[in-house]
CSV table of C-alpha atoms in Angstrom, one decimal:
chain,number,residue,atom,x,y,z
A,1,MET,CA,62.5,-15.2,-79.7
A,2,PRO,CA,59.9,-13.9,-82.1
A,3,ALA,CA,60.2,-10.5,-83.4
A,4,ALA,CA,58.5,-7.7,-81.5
A,5,SER,CA,58.4,-4.0,-81.2
A,6,SER,CA,60.8,-2.5,-78.7
A,7,THR,CA,59.5,-2.2,-75.1
A,8,SER,CA,62.8,-1.5,-73.6
A,9,GLY,CA,62.5,2.3,-73.1
A,10,ASP,CA,66.2,2.6,-73.7
A,11,ALA,CA,67.5,5.4,-75.8
A,12,PRO,CA,68.6,4.4,-79.3
A,13,THR,CA,72.3,4.6,-80.0
A,14,ASP,CA,71.9,5.4,-83.7
A,15,ASN,CA,69.4,6.5,-86.3
A,16,GLY,CA,68.9,6.0,-90.0
A,17,GLY,CA,70.1,2.4,-90.3
A,18,ALA,CA,73.8,2.9,-89.5
A,19,ARG,CA,76.1,-0.1,-89.7
A,20,ARG,CA,78.5,-1.0,-87.0
A,21,LEU,CA,80.2,-3.9,-85.2
A,22,ALA,CA,78.5,-5.0,-82.0
A,23,ALA,CA,78.3,-7.9,-79.6
A,24,ILE,CA,74.7,-9.2,-79.6
A,25,ALA,CA,73.2,-11.3,-76.8
A,26,PHE,CA,69.9,-13.2,-77.0
A,27,ALA,CA,68.2,-14.6,-73.9
A,28,ASP,CA,64.9,-16.5,-73.5
A,29,ILE,CA,63.0,-18.4,-70.9
A,30,VAL,CA,63.1,-22.1,-71.2
A,31,GLY,CA,59.6,-23.7,-71.2
A,32,TYR,CA,57.8,-20.3,-71.1
A,33,SER,CA,54.5,-21.7,-72.4
A,34,ILE,CA,54.4,-24.3,-69.6
A,35,LEU,CA,55.2,-21.7,-67.0
A,36,MET,CA,52.4,-19.4,-68.3
A,37,ALA,CA,49.9,-22.3,-68.4
A,38,GLU,CA,50.6,-23.1,-64.7
A,39,ASP,CA,50.4,-19.6,-63.4
A,40,GLU,CA,50.3,-16.8,-66.0
A,41,ALA,CA,50.1,-13.8,-63.5
A,42,ARG,CA,52.9,-15.0,-61.3
A,43,THR,CA,55.1,-16.0,-64.3
A,44,HIS,CA,54.6,-12.5,-65.7
A,45,ARG,CA,55.5,-10.8,-62.4
A,46,ARG,CA,58.7,-12.9,-61.9
A,47,TRP,CA,59.8,-12.1,-65.5
A,48,MET,CA,59.2,-8.4,-65.2
A,49,ALA,CA,61.1,-8.4,-61.9
A,50,LEU,CA,64.1,-10.1,-63.5
A,51,LEU,CA,64.0,-7.5,-66.3
A,52,ALA,CA,63.8,-4.5,-64.0
A,53,ASP,CA,66.2,-5.8,-61.2
A,54,VAL,CA,68.8,-8.0,-63.1
A,55,ILE,CA,68.8,-7.8,-66.8
A,56,ARG,CA,68.4,-4.1,-67.6
A,57,PRO,CA,70.6,-2.8,-64.7
A,58,GLY,CA,73.2,-5.4,-65.7
A,59,ALA,CA,73.3,-4.3,-69.3
A,60,GLN,CA,73.8,-0.7,-68.3
A,61,ARG,CA,76.7,-1.7,-65.9
A,62,HIS,CA,78.4,-3.4,-68.9
A,63,HIS,CA,77.9,-0.4,-71.2
A,64,GLY,CA,75.2,-2.0,-73.1
A,65,ARG,CA,71.4,-1.8,-73.6
A,66,VAL,CA,68.4,-3.9,-73.9
A,67,VAL,CA,67.2,-3.3,-77.5
A,68,LYS,CA,63.9,-5.1,-77.1
A,69,SER,CA,62.1,-7.4,-74.7
A,70,THR,CA,59.2,-9.7,-75.5
A,71,GLY,CA,57.0,-12.0,-73.5
A,72,ASP,CA,59.7,-14.6,-73.1
A,73,GLY,CA,63.1,-13.1,-74.2
A,74,VAL,CA,65.5,-10.3,-74.6
A,75,LEU,CA,67.8,-8.9,-77.3
A,76,ALA,CA,70.6,-6.8,-76.0
A,77,GLU,CA,73.7,-5.2,-77.5
A,78,PHE,CA,77.2,-4.3,-76.1
A,79,PRO,CA,80.2,-2.5,-77.4
A,80,SER,CA,82.5,-5.5,-76.8
A,81,ALA,CA,82.3,-9.2,-76.6
A,82,LEU,CA,83.8,-9.2,-73.1
A,83,ASP,CA,81.0,-6.9,-71.9
A,84,ALA,CA,78.4,-9.2,-73.3
A,85,VAL,CA,79.8,-12.4,-71.9
A,86,GLU,CA,80.3,-10.9,-68.5
A,87,TRP,CA,76.7,-9.7,-68.5
A,88,ALA,CA,75.4,-13.1,-69.6
A,89,ARG,CA,77.2,-14.9,-66.9
A,90,GLU,CA,76.1,-12.4,-64.2
A,91,VAL,CA,72.5,-12.7,-65.3
A,92,GLN,CA,72.6,-16.5,-65.1
A,93,GLU,CA,74.1,-16.3,-61.6
A,94,ALA,CA,71.5,-13.8,-60.5
A,95,VAL,CA,68.7,-15.9,-61.9
A,96,GLN,CA,69.8,-18.9,-60.0
A,97,ARG,CA,70.0,-16.9,-56.8
A,98,THR,CA,66.5,-15.6,-57.4
A,99,GLN,CA,65.1,-19.2,-57.6
A,100,VAL,CA,66.6,-19.9,-54.2
A,101,THR,CA,64.9,-16.9,-52.5
A,102,GLU,CA,61.6,-17.5,-54.1
A,103,GLY,CA,61.3,-20.7,-52.2
A,104,ALA,CA,59.8,-24.1,-53.0
A,105,GLY,CA,56.5,-24.7,-54.9
A,106,LEU,CA,57.4,-22.7,-57.9
A,107,ARG,CA,58.8,-24.1,-61.1
A,108,PRO,CA,62.2,-22.4,-61.5
A,109,ILE,CA,62.8,-19.9,-64.3
A,110,ALA,CA,65.8,-20.8,-66.4
A,111,LEU,CA,67.3,-18.8,-69.3
A,112,ARG,CA,69.3,-19.7,-72.4
A,113,ILE,CA,71.7,-17.0,-73.5
A,114,ALA,CA,73.7,-16.8,-76.7
A,115,VAL,CA,76.4,-14.3,-77.6
A,116,HIS,CA,77.8,-13.4,-81.0
A,117,ILE,CA,79.7,-10.5,-82.5
A,118,GLY,CA,79.1,-9.1,-86.0
A,119,ASP,CA,77.9,-6.3,-88.2
A,120,VAL,CA,74.5,-4.8,-87.3
A,121,MET,CA,72.2,-2.3,-88.8
A,122,THR,CA,70.5,0.0,-86.4
A,123,THR,CA,67.3,2.1,-86.5
A,124,ALA,CA,65.7,4.3,-83.9
A,125,ASP,CA,64.5,1.3,-81.8
A,126,ASP,CA,65.9,-1.8,-83.2
A,127,ILE,CA,69.0,-3.6,-84.6
A,128,TYR,CA,69.1,-6.2,-87.3
A,129,GLY,CA,71.3,-8.1,-89.8
A,130,ASP,CA,73.1,-11.4,-90.0
A,131,GLY,CA,74.9,-10.8,-86.7
A,132,VAL,CA,71.5,-10.7,-84.9
A,133,ASN,CA,70.2,-13.7,-86.8
A,134,VAL,CA,73.2,-15.8,-85.8
A,135,ALA,CA,72.8,-15.0,-82.2
A,136,ALA,CA,69.1,-15.9,-82.3
A,137,ARG,CA,69.8,-19.2,-83.9
A,138,LEU,CA,72.7,-20.0,-81.5
A,139,GLN,CA,70.4,-19.4,-78.6
A,140,GLU,CA,68.2,-22.3,-79.7
A,141,TYR,CA,71.1,-24.7,-79.0
A,142,GLY,CA,71.9,-23.3,-75.5
A,143,GLU,CA,71.6,-25.1,-72.3
A,144,PRO,CA,69.1,-23.9,-69.6
A,145,GLY,CA,71.2,-21.9,-67.2
A,146,GLY,CA,74.2,-21.8,-69.5
A,147,VAL,CA,75.8,-19.4,-72.1
A,148,ILE,CA,76.6,-20.4,-75.6
A,149,LEU,CA,79.3,-18.4,-77.5
A,150,SER,CA,80.0,-18.2,-81.2
A,151,GLY,CA,83.6,-19.0,-82.2
A,152,ALA,CA,84.1,-15.2,-83.0
A,153,VAL,CA,83.2,-14.3,-79.4
A,154,TYR,CA,85.2,-17.1,-77.9
A,155,ASP,CA,88.4,-16.0,-79.8
A,156,LEU,CA,88.1,-12.6,-78.2
A,157,VAL,CA,87.4,-13.7,-74.6
A,158,ARG,CA,89.4,-17.0,-74.6
A,159,GLY,CA,91.7,-15.8,-71.8
A,160,MET,CA,88.8,-15.3,-69.5
A,161,VAL,CA,86.6,-18.3,-70.2
A,162,ALA,CA,88.8,-21.0,-71.7
A,163,ALA,CA,88.9,-23.0,-68.5
A,164,HIS,CA,85.1,-23.1,-68.3
A,165,ALA,CA,84.3,-23.5,-72.0
A,166,ARG,CA,83.7,-26.7,-74.0
A,167,ASP,CA,83.9,-26.9,-77.7
A,168,LEU,CA,80.7,-27.9,-79.4
A,169,GLY,CA,82.1,-28.1,-82.8
A,170,PHE,CA,80.4,-26.6,-85.8
A,171,LEU,CA,76.6,-26.1,-85.5
A,172,ARG,CA,74.4,-26.0,-88.6
A,173,LEU,CA,72.0,-23.1,-88.0
A,174,LYS,CA,68.7,-22.9,-89.8
A,175,ASN,CA,68.8,-20.7,-92.9
A,176,PHE,CA,72.6,-20.4,-92.8
A,177,GLU,CA,74.7,-22.2,-95.4
A,178,LYS,CA,78.0,-22.3,-93.4
A,179,PRO,CA,78.1,-24.0,-90.0
A,180,VAL,CA,79.1,-21.8,-87.0
A,181,ARG,CA,81.7,-22.9,-84.5
A,182,ALA,CA,80.2,-22.7,-80.9
A,183,TYR,CA,81.4,-23.1,-77.3
A,184,ALA,CA,79.4,-23.7,-74.2
A,185,LEU,CA,80.0,-22.1,-70.8
A,186,SER,CA,79.0,-24.0,-67.6
A,187,GLY,CA,76.0,-22.7,-65.7
A,188,PRO,CA,76.3,-21.5,-62.1
A,189,GLY,CA,77.1,-24.4,-59.7
A,190,SER,CA,77.9,-26.8,-62.5
A,191,PRO,CA,81.6,-27.8,-63.0
A,192,MET,CA,81.0,-28.4,-66.8
A,193,THR,CA,78.3,-27.4,-69.2
A,194,ARG,CA,76.4,-30.4,-70.5
A,195,PRO,CA,74.2,-29.6,-73.5
A,196,SER,CA,71.0,-31.1,-72.3
A,197,GLY,CA,69.1,-28.8,-74.5
A,198,LEU,CA,71.0,-30.3,-77.5
A,199,ARG,CA,70.4,-33.8,-76.3
A,200,GLY,CA,66.7,-33.1,-75.8
A,201,SER,CA,66.3,-31.9,-79.4
A,202,ARG,CA,68.8,-34.0,-81.3
A,203,PRO,CA,70.8,-37.2,-80.7
A,204,SER,CA,74.3,-36.3,-79.7
A,205,ILE,CA,77.4,-38.4,-80.7
A,206,ALA,CA,81.2,-38.4,-80.4
A,207,VAL,CA,83.5,-40.3,-82.6
A,208,LEU,CA,86.6,-41.3,-80.8
A,209,PRO,CA,90.0,-41.8,-82.5
A,210,PHE,CA,90.2,-45.3,-84.0
A,211,VAL,CA,92.9,-47.7,-82.6
A,212,GLU,CA,95.4,-48.8,-85.3
A,213,HIS,CA,97.0,-52.0,-84.3
A,214,GLY,CA,100.7,-52.6,-85.3
A,215,VAL,CA,101.2,-48.9,-86.4
A,216,PRO,CA,103.5,-46.4,-84.7
A,217,SER,CA,101.7,-43.5,-83.0
A,218,GLU,CA,103.3,-41.1,-85.5
A,219,GLN,CA,101.8,-43.0,-88.5
A,220,THR,CA,98.1,-43.0,-87.4
A,221,TYR,CA,97.2,-40.7,-90.3
A,222,PHE,CA,95.1,-43.4,-92.0
A,223,GLY,CA,92.9,-43.8,-88.9
A,224,ASP,CA,92.6,-40.1,-88.4
A,225,GLY,CA,91.5,-39.7,-92.0
A,226,VAL,CA,88.8,-42.5,-91.5
A,227,VAL,CA,87.5,-40.7,-88.3
A,228,GLU,CA,87.6,-37.3,-90.1
A,229,ASP,CA,85.4,-38.7,-92.9
A,230,ILE,CA,82.9,-40.3,-90.5
A,231,VAL,CA,82.6,-37.0,-88.5
A,232,GLY,CA,82.1,-35.1,-91.7
A,233,GLY,CA,79.4,-37.5,-92.9
A,234,LEU,CA,77.6,-37.4,-89.6
A,235,ALA,CA,77.8,-33.6,-89.3
A,236,SER,CA,76.0,-33.3,-92.6
A,237,LEU,CA,72.9,-34.8,-91.0
A,238,GLN,CA,70.9,-32.0,-89.3
A,239,GLU,CA,69.2,-34.6,-87.2
A,240,LEU,CA,72.5,-35.2,-85.2
A,241,PHE,CA,74.6,-33.1,-83.0
A,242,VAL,CA,78.2,-34.2,-83.5
A,243,ILE,CA,81.2,-33.3,-81.3
A,244,SER,CA,84.2,-31.9,-83.2
A,245,ARG,CA,87.1,-34.2,-83.9
A,246,ASN,CA,89.5,-31.8,-82.1
A,247,SER,CA,87.5,-32.3,-78.9
A,248,THR,CA,87.9,-36.1,-79.0
A,249,LEU,CA,91.7,-36.4,-79.8
A,250,LYS,CA,92.5,-36.4,-76.0
A,251,TYR,CA,90.9,-39.8,-75.7
A,252,ARG,CA,93.4,-41.5,-78.0
A,253,GLU,CA,95.7,-42.5,-75.2
A,254,ARG,CA,93.1,-42.9,-72.5
A,255,PRO,CA,91.0,-46.0,-71.6
A,256,THR,CA,87.5,-46.0,-73.1
A,257,ASP,CA,85.2,-45.2,-70.1
A,258,LEU,CA,81.9,-44.6,-71.8
A,259,PRO,CA,80.0,-43.0,-68.9
A,260,ALA,CA,82.9,-40.7,-68.1
A,261,ILE,CA,83.2,-39.6,-71.8
A,262,GLY,CA,79.5,-39.0,-72.0
A,263,HIS,CA,79.6,-36.9,-69.0
A,264,GLU,CA,82.6,-34.9,-70.0
A,265,LEU,CA,81.3,-34.2,-73.5
A,266,GLY,CA,77.7,-34.1,-72.7
A,267,ILE,CA,76.8,-36.6,-75.4
A,268,ARG,CA,74.6,-39.8,-75.4
A,269,TYR,CA,76.3,-42.0,-78.0
A,270,VAL,CA,79.9,-42.9,-78.6
A,271,LEU,CA,81.3,-44.5,-81.8
A,272,THR,CA,84.6,-46.3,-81.3
A,273,GLY,CA,86.6,-48.4,-83.8
A,274,SER,CA,89.9,-50.1,-84.6
A,275,ILE,CA,92.0,-50.7,-87.8
A,276,ARG,CA,94.1,-53.8,-88.3
A,277,ARG,CA,96.5,-54.2,-91.3
A,278,MET,CA,97.4,-57.7,-92.5
A,279,ASP,CA,99.5,-58.1,-95.7
A,280,ASN,CA,97.3,-56.6,-98.3
A,281,GLN,CA,94.2,-56.2,-96.2
A,282,ILE,CA,92.8,-53.6,-94.0
A,283,ARG,CA,90.1,-54.6,-91.5
A,284,ILE,CA,88.0,-51.7,-90.0
A,285,SER,CA,85.7,-52.5,-87.1
A,286,ALA,CA,83.3,-50.0,-85.5
A,287,GLU,CA,81.0,-50.0,-82.5
A,288,LEU,CA,78.2,-47.7,-81.5
A,289,ALA,CA,77.4,-47.6,-77.7
A,290,ASP,CA,75.1,-45.8,-75.4
A,291,ALA,CA,77.3,-43.7,-73.1
A,292,GLU,CA,74.7,-43.8,-70.2
A,293,THR,CA,74.1,-47.5,-70.1
A,294,SER,CA,77.4,-48.8,-71.8
A,295,GLY,CA,75.1,-51.0,-74.0
A,296,VAL,CA,76.3,-51.8,-77.5
A,297,LEU,CA,73.7,-50.6,-80.1
A,298,TRP,CA,75.4,-51.6,-83.4
A,299,THR,CA,78.6,-53.1,-84.6
A,300,ASP,CA,80.1,-53.6,-88.1
A,301,ARG,CA,83.2,-54.8,-89.8
A,302,VAL,CA,84.7,-54.0,-93.2
A,303,THR,CA,87.7,-55.7,-94.8
A,304,VAL,CA,89.4,-53.9,-97.7
A,305,ILE,CA,91.8,-55.8,-100.0
A,306,TYR,CA,94.3,-53.7,-101.9
A,307,GLN,CA,97.2,-54.2,-104.2
A,308,ILE,CA,100.4,-52.2,-104.4
A,309,SER,CA,101.5,-51.5,-107.9
A,310,SER,CA,105.1,-52.0,-109.1
A,311,GLN,CA,105.4,-48.2,-109.4
A,312,CYS,CA,104.4,-47.7,-105.8
A,313,ARG,CA,107.0,-50.2,-104.7
A,314,THR,CA,109.8,-48.2,-106.5
A,315,VAL,CA,111.8,-46.1,-104.0
């Protein structure tokens, strides 16, 4: 959402650039330019109605305020992470209900909402700082109709949302050196959040635990290390969205059902592999597949020959 002067009309909470901790929520309309191109006047009226009837009253009920609103988005702040998350989920539910009552023939309005908590600086009509910037960048990765939470927010509201949240791993946000842990909440009427927005912008991939043949389950540390290195290497590429390793560990003991895994994790591609040890050789095989079609896109095999020194043999 581009910077804009405040049009909220809400009374400021602080003056003179005071610093404080706040929960920040960013919301914007998905495909706003398309909606405006199709019917500018009607799109504007629908957005103004949502602001007046849903977004602003909801923020007040949850002890927050709309700091600023622009043509296609909203910046709001709340005294607690719980207030911000409850507001975000209520807004998404209300937006979906509104689409039903508006009837057919209209392209639905869908919002992306991100929530973060951090230090903010306040002026008479604005808030700013790294906390605001993180929320703004997170919002870009949100799913239409869903809510994306930073790890800091998730830790505070885990008891309320854990059953509906999916770990997105660490996201690399533009202009931020350190990646930010994020979680997605399912949109109204959806049993699980699928990051279609992420898939639309970047290829998404999950690396499943490699199968180690002839090794007891308690000694799979080598395969886990290989997977961890692969995930780390892929995550360093900004062109890819990579599911965290912790989110794929549950597939170690489950049959590899690519369409099911793709649906559960909301990803397009799955990398699987196996490790086989024979005397002084380790053979690592890997396969990249399309989770939607189950088609194999790439395979490779590497054989490593090693020697154990006499010192290593000494017990």
